Short mmCIF file of C-alpha atoms in Angstrom, two decimals:
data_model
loop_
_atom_site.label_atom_id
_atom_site.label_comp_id
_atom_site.label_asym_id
_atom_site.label_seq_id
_atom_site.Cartn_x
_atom_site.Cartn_y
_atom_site.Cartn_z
CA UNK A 1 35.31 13.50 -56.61
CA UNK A 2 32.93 14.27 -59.40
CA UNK A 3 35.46 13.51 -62.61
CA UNK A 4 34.11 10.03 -62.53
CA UNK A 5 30.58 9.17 -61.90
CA UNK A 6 28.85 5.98 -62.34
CA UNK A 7 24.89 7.18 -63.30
CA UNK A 8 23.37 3.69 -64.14
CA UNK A 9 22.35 0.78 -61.79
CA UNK A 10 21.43 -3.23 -62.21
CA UNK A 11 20.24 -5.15 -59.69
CA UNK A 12 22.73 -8.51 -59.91
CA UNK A 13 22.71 -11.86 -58.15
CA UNK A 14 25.87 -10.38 -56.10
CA UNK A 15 24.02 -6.93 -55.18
CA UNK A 16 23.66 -3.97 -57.07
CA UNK A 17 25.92 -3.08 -59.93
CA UNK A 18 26.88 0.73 -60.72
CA UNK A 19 28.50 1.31 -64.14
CA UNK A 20 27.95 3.70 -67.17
CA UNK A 21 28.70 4.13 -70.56
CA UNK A 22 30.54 7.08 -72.80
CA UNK A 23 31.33 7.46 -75.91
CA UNK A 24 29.10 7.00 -79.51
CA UNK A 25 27.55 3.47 -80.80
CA UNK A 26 30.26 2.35 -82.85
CA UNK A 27 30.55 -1.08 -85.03
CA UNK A 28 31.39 -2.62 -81.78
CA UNK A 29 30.90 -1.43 -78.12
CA UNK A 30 34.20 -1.78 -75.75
CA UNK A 31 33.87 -3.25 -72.14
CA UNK A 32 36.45 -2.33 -69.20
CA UNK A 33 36.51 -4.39 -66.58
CA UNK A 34 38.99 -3.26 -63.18
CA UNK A 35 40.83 -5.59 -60.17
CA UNK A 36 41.32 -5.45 -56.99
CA UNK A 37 41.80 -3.40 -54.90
CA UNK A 38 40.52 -1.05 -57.50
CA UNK A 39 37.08 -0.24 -59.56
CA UNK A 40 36.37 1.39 -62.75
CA UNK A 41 38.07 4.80 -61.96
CA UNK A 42 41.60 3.56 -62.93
CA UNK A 43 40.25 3.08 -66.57
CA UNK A 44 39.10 7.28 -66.57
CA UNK A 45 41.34 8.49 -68.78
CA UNK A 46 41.62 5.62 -71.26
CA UNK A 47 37.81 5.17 -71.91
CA UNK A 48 37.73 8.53 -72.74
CA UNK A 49 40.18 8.02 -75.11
CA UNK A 50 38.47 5.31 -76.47
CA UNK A 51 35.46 6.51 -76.43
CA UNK A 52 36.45 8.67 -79.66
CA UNK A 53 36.11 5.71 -81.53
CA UNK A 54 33.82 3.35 -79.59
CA UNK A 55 30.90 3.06 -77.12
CA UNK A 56 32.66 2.26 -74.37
CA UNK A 57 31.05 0.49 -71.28
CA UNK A 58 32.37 0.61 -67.08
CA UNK A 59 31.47 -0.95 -64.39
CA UNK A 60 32.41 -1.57 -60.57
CA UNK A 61 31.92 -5.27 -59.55
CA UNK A 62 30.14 -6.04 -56.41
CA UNK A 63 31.58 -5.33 -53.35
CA UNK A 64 34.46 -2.42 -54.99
CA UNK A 65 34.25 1.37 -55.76
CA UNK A 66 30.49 2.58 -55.53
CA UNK A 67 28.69 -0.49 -56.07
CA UNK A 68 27.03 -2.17 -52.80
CA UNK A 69 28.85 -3.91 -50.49
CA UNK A 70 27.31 -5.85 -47.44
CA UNK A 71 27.61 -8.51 -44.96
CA UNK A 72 27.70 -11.92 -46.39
CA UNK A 73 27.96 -10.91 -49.75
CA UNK A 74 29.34 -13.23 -52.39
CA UNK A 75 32.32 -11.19 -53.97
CA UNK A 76 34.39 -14.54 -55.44
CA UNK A 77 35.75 -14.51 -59.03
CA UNK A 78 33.00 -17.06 -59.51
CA UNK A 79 30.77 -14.74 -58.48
CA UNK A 80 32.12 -11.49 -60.41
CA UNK A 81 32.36 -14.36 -63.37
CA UNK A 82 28.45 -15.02 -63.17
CA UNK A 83 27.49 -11.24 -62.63
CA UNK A 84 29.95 -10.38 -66.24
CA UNK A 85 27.49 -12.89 -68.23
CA UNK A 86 24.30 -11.14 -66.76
CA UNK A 87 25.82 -7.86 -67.04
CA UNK A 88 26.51 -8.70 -70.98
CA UNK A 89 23.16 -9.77 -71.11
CA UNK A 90 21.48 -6.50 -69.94
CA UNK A 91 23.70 -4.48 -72.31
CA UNK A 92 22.19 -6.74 -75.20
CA UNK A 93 25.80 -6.76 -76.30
CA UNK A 94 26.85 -10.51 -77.91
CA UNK A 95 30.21 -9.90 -79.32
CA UNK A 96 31.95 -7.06 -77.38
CA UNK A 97 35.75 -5.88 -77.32
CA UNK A 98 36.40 -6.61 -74.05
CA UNK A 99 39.58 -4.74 -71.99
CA UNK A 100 40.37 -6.61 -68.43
CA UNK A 101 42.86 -5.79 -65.84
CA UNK A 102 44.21 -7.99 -63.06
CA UNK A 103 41.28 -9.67 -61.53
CA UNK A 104 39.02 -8.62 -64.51
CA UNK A 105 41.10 -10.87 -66.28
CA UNK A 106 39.96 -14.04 -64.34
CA UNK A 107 36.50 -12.29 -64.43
CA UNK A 108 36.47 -11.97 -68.12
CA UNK A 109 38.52 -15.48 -69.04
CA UNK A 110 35.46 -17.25 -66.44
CA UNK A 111 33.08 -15.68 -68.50
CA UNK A 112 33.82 -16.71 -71.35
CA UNK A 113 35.17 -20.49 -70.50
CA UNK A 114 32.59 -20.93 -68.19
CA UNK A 115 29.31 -19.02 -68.85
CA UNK A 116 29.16 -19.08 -72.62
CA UNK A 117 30.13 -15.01 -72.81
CA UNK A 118 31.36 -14.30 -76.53
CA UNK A 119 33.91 -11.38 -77.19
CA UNK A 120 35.24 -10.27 -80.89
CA UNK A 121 38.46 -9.59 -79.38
CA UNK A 122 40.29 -9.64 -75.51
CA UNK A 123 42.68 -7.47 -74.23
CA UNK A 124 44.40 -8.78 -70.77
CA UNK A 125 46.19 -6.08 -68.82
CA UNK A 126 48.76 -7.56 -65.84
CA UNK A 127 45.51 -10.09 -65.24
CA UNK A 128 44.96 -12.73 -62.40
CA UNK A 129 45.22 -15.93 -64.64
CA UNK A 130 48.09 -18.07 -63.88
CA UNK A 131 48.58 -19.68 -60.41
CA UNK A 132 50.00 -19.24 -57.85
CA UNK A 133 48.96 -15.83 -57.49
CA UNK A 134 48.70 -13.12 -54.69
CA UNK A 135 51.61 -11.26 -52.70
CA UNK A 136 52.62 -12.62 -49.19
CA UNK A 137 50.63 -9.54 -48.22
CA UNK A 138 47.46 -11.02 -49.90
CA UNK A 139 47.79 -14.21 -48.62
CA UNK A 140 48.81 -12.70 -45.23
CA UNK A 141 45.03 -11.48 -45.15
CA UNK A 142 43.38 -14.08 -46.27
CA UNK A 143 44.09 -16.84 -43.79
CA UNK A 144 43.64 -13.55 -41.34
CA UNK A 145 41.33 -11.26 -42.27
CA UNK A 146 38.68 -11.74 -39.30
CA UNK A 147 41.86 -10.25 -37.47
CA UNK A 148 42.30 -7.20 -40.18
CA UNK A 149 38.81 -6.47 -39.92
CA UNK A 150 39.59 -5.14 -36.61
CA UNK A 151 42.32 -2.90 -37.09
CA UNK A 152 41.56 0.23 -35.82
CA UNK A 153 40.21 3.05 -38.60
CA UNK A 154 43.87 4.45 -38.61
CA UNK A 155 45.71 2.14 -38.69
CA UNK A 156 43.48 0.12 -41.88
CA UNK A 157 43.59 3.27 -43.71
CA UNK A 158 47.33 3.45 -43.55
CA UNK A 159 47.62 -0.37 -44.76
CA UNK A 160 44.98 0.00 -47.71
CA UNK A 161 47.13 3.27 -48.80
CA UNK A 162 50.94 1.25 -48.69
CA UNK A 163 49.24 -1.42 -50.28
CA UNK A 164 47.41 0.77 -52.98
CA UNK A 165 50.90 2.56 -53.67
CA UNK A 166 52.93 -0.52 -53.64
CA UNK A 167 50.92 -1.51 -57.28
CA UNK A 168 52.71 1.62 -58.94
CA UNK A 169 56.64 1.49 -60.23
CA UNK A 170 56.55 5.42 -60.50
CA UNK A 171 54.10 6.47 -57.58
CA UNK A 172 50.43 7.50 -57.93
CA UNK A 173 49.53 11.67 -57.64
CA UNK A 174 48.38 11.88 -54.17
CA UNK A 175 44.39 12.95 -55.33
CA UNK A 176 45.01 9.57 -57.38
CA UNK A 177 45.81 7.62 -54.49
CA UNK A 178 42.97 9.43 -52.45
CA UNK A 179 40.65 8.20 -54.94
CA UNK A 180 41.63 4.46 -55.15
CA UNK A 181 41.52 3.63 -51.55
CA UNK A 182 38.44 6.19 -50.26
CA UNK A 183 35.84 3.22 -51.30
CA UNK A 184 37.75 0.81 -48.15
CA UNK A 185 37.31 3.70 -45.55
CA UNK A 186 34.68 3.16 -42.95
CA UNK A 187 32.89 0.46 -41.84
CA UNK A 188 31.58 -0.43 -44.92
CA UNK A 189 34.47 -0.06 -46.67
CA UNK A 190 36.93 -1.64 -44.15
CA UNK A 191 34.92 -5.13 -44.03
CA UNK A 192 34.49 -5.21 -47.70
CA UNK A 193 38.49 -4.79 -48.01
CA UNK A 194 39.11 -7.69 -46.14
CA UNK A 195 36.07 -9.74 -47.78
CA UNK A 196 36.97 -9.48 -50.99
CA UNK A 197 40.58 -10.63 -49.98
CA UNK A 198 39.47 -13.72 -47.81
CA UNK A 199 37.46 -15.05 -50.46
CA UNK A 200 40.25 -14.96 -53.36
CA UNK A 201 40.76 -18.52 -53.67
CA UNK A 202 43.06 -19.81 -56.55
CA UNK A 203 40.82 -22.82 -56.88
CA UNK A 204 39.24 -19.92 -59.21
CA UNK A 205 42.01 -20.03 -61.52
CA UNK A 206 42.82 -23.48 -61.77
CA UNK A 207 39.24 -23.98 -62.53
CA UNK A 208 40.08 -22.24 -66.22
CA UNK A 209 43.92 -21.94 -66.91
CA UNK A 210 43.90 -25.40 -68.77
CA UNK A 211 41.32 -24.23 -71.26
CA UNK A 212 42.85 -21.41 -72.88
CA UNK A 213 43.94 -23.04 -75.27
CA UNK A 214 40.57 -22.95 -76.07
CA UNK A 215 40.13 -19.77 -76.88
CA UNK A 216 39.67 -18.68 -80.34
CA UNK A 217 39.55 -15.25 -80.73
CA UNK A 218 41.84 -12.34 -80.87
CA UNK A 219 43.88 -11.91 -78.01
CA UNK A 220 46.49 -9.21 -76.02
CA UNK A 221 48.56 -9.56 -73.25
CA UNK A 222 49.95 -6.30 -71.91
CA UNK A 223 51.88 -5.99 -69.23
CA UNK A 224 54.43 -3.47 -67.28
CA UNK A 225 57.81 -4.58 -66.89
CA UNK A 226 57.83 -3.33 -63.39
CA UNK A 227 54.73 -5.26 -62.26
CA UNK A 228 56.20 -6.66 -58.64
CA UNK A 229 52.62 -7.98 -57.83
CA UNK A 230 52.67 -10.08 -60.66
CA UNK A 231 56.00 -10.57 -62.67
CA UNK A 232 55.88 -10.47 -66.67
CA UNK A 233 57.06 -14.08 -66.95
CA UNK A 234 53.94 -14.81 -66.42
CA UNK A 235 52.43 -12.64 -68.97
CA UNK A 236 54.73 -14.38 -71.63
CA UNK A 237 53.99 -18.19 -70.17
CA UNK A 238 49.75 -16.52 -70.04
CA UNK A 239 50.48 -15.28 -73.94
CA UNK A 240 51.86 -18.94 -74.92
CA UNK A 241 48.77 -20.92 -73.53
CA UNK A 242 46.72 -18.77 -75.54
CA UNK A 243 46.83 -19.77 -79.57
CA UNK A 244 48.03 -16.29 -81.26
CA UNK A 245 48.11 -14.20 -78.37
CA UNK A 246 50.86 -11.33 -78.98
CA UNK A 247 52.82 -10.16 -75.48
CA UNK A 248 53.11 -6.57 -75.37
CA UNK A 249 55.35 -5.54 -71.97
CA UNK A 250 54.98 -1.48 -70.96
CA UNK A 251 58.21 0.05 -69.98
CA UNK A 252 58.12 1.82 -66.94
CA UNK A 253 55.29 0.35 -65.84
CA UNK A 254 54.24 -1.53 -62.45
CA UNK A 255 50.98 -3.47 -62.11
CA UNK A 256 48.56 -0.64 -62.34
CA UNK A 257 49.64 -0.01 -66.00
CA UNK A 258 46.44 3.01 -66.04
CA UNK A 259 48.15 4.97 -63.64
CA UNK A 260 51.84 4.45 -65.18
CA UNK A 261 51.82 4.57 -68.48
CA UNK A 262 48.23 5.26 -69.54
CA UNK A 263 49.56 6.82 -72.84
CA UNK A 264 51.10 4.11 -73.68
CA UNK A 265 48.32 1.49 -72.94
CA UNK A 266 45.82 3.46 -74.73
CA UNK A 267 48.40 3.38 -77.95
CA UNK A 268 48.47 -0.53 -77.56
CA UNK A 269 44.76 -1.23 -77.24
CA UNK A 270 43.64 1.02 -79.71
CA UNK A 271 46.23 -0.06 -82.17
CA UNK A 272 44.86 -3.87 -81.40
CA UNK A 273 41.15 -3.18 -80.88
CA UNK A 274 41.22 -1.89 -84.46
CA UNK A 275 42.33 -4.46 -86.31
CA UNK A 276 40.14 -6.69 -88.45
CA UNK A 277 39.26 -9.80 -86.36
#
């Protein structure tokens, strides 16, 4: 449990924030941003890849992986959207490369559209952009998660784990899948799963996905061909809102692209983070 550690803390409007940084000051610093149900250890092994080349920044939102979680906490995109901007802000960094993964991507797109938040270029991995969104499963919990939240320890842990798995085409290495789902164990844990479910509203979404269009700097839509959480149709119709955006579908792949076909993600991102914007 100590291959990924998160050293650094900021005190956001959401609760505390844990993230760290690898990797040398570069021309331009790299930001990863995670989804849900997941935090900053599915990006491991590419940061350190990137961080050959760049500084590269990581960070679990509120309410996910080690950062706090607590009763009545605000863990909505809007809120994830708002704590991004500050987060930017306490970094100093105006013009980042910026990496974003399922709910990230809503997180990051927000940001931007909504808070002012500046990138040089935007990489969008299998992200929440494009309603409708959310498996039956999702939804499932949503209208019912007072009801979830009582599920006995065993019988939580066993949902959060099929879940967990079911966002792989090729399966996850059991330590992997140890990993992912350890931060919804417990109480703590077990509320925050459900909390961060109930208040995933696609209002969110539809807030943004008419202004992409607006967007004006370089972007990349990745996305694995297996993805049954989210199907790549909608990375093609999320690539054709966007003016220039290049789709770039991962063979083999299922939603959690890091964990499938990190190899070939990393090959993608560095071959687009590289070019001259």
């Amino acid at each position: 449990m100590s291959d990924w550690q998160l050293s650094e803390t900021f005190c956001s409007t959401s609760g505390d924030v844990r993230w760290g940084s690898l990797g040398h000051s570069g021309q331009y610093p790299v930001v990863l941003l995670h989804g849900t149900p997941f935090s900053s250890y599915v990006w491991r092994a590419i940061a350190r890849a990137l961080a050959r080349r760049y500084q590269v920044f990581v960070w679990d939102m509120p309410g996910y992986g080690v950062s706090e979680k607590s009763t009545g906490q605000d863990v909505s995109l809007a809120a994830q959207g708002r704590v991004f901007t500050e987060l930017l802000a306490h970094w100093g960094l105006e013009e980042p490369l910026v990496v974003a993964h399922d709910f990230g991507g809503a997180v990051s797109l927000r940001a931007h559209l909504l808070h002012g938040a500046r990138y040089r270029a935007l990489a969008l991995v299998d992200p929440v952009a494009l309603a409708p969104w959310g498996s039956p499963f999702f939804r499932l919990v949503g209208k019912h998660s007072e009801v979830f939240e009582q599920l006995p320890p065993a019988l939580h842990h066993a949902l959060v784990r099929e879940y967990v798995t079911s966002a792989s085409s090729p399966g996850l290495h059991p330590a992997v899948l140890n990993r992912l789902i350890e931060p919804w164990l417990g109480g703590l844990g077990q509320a925050a799963f459900y909390r961060q479910i109930a208040q995933a509203d696609q209002l969110y979404t539809d807030e943004v996905q008419d202004r992409y269009g607006e967007i004006g700097f370089p972007t990349l839509v990745c996305w694995g061909e297996d993805d049954t959480w989210i199907p790549v149709a909608k990375g093609r119709e999320l690539a054709a809102r966007i003016p220039g955006a290049r789709l770039e579908p991962i063979a083999g792949a299922g939603h959690l692209v890091q964990e499938d076909a990190p190899a070939e993600l990393t090959a993608a991102l560095i071959a687009f983070l590289q070019q001259p914007s």
